[in-house]
Coordinates of C-alpha atoms in Angstrom, one line a residue:
X1 CA 77.3 95.3 91.7
X2 CA 78.3 92.0 93.3
X3 CA 80.5 91.8 96.3
X4 CA 84.3 91.5 96.1
X5 CA 86.8 90.6 98.7
X6 CA 89.9 92.8 99.0
X7 CA 92.9 90.7 99.8
X8 CA 95.4 93.1 101.5
X9 CA 97.8 90.2 102.4
X10 CA 99.1 90.2 98.8
X11 CA 99.1 94.0 98.3
X12 CA 102.8 94.4 98.9
X13 CA 103.7 91.6 96.5
X14 CA 102.2 93.8 93.7
X15 CA 105.0 96.4 94.4
X16 CA 107.8 94.2 93.0
X17 CA 108.1 96.5 90.0
X18 CA 109.0 99.6 92.1
X19 CA 112.6 100.5 91.2
X20 CA 113.8 102.0 94.5
X21 CA 112.6 99.0 96.6
X22 CA 111.3 101.4 99.4
X23 CA 107.6 101.1 98.5
X24 CA 105.4 100.5 101.5
X25 CA 101.7 99.9 102.1
X26 CA 100.5 101.7 105.2
X27 CA 97.4 100.4 106.9
X28 CA 95.7 103.0 109.1
X29 CA 92.4 104.3 110.4
X30 CA 90.9 107.5 109.1
X31 CA 89.0 108.9 112.0
X32 CA 90.3 112.4 112.4
X33 CA 92.9 111.6 115.0
X34 CA 95.9 111.8 112.6
X35 CA 97.1 115.1 111.3
X36 CA 96.3 115.3 107.6
X37 CA 99.9 116.5 106.9
X38 CA 101.0 113.0 108.1
X39 CA 99.0 111.4 105.3
X40 CA 100.4 113.9 102.8
X41 CA 104.0 113.2 103.9
X42 CA 103.4 109.5 103.6
X43 CA 102.2 109.9 100.0
X44 CA 105.0 112.3 99.3
X45 CA 107.4 109.5 100.4
X46 CA 105.9 107.1 97.9
X47 CA 103.8 105.1 100.4
X48 CA 100.4 103.6 99.6
X49 CA 97.7 104.2 102.2
X50 CA 94.8 101.8 102.9
X51 CA 92.7 103.6 105.5
X52 CA 89.7 102.2 107.3
X53 CA 87.2 105.1 107.2
X54 CA 85.4 105.7 110.5
X55 CA 83.0 108.5 110.0
X56 CA 82.2 110.9 107.2
X57 CA 84.7 110.4 104.4
X58 CA 84.3 113.9 102.9
X59 CA 84.9 115.6 106.3
X60 CA 87.8 113.3 107.3
X61 CA 89.7 113.5 104.0
X62 CA 89.1 117.3 103.5
X63 CA 92.5 118.1 105.0
X64 CA 94.6 116.1 102.5
X65 CA 92.5 114.8 99.5
X66 CA 92.8 117.9 97.3
X67 CA 96.6 118.3 97.9
X68 CA 97.2 114.6 97.0
X69 CA 95.1 114.9 93.9
X70 CA 96.8 118.1 92.8
X71 CA 100.1 116.4 93.2
X72 CA 99.0 113.5 90.9
X73 CA 98.0 111.0 93.5
X74 CA 94.9 108.9 93.4
X75 CA 92.2 108.4 96.0
X76 CA 89.5 105.8 95.8
X77 CA 86.9 104.5 98.2
X78 CA 86.5 100.7 98.3
X79 CA 84.0 99.4 100.7
X80 CA 84.9 100.9 104.0
X81 CA 88.4 101.8 103.0
X82 CA 90.1 104.8 101.4
X83 CA 93.0 103.7 99.1
X84 CA 95.4 106.5 98.4
X85 CA 98.4 106.1 96.0
X86 CA 101.2 108.4 95.2
X87 CA 101.8 109.9 91.7
X88 CA 102.7 107.2 89.2
X89 CA 100.9 104.4 91.1
X90 CA 97.5 103.7 89.6
X91 CA 94.6 101.7 91.1
X92 CA 93.4 98.9 88.8
X93 CA 89.7 98.6 89.0
X94 CA 89.2 96.3 86.0
X95 CA 88.2 93.4 88.1
X96 CA 85.4 95.3 89.8
X97 CA 83.3 95.6 86.6

């Protein structure tokens, strides 16, 4: 697969279709220092997480990944980031193929 650049500067512009107008993209670091419940609450509030993974992703996401998936959210690793979306917000990967 060839390399792609992720342009996070325009990520919030893609949220114009959200009806309530409260959508937010939260940039953070996934290193184990944040309580997993905080990530679950953010997704529950409709926020999109873009987390820089610093360490073993499976271990670091173990405290919240299943709960978010079970609630209908999506998790996807892209390069060194974990992108997490709430239910109803998909991740379009068509341009990666």
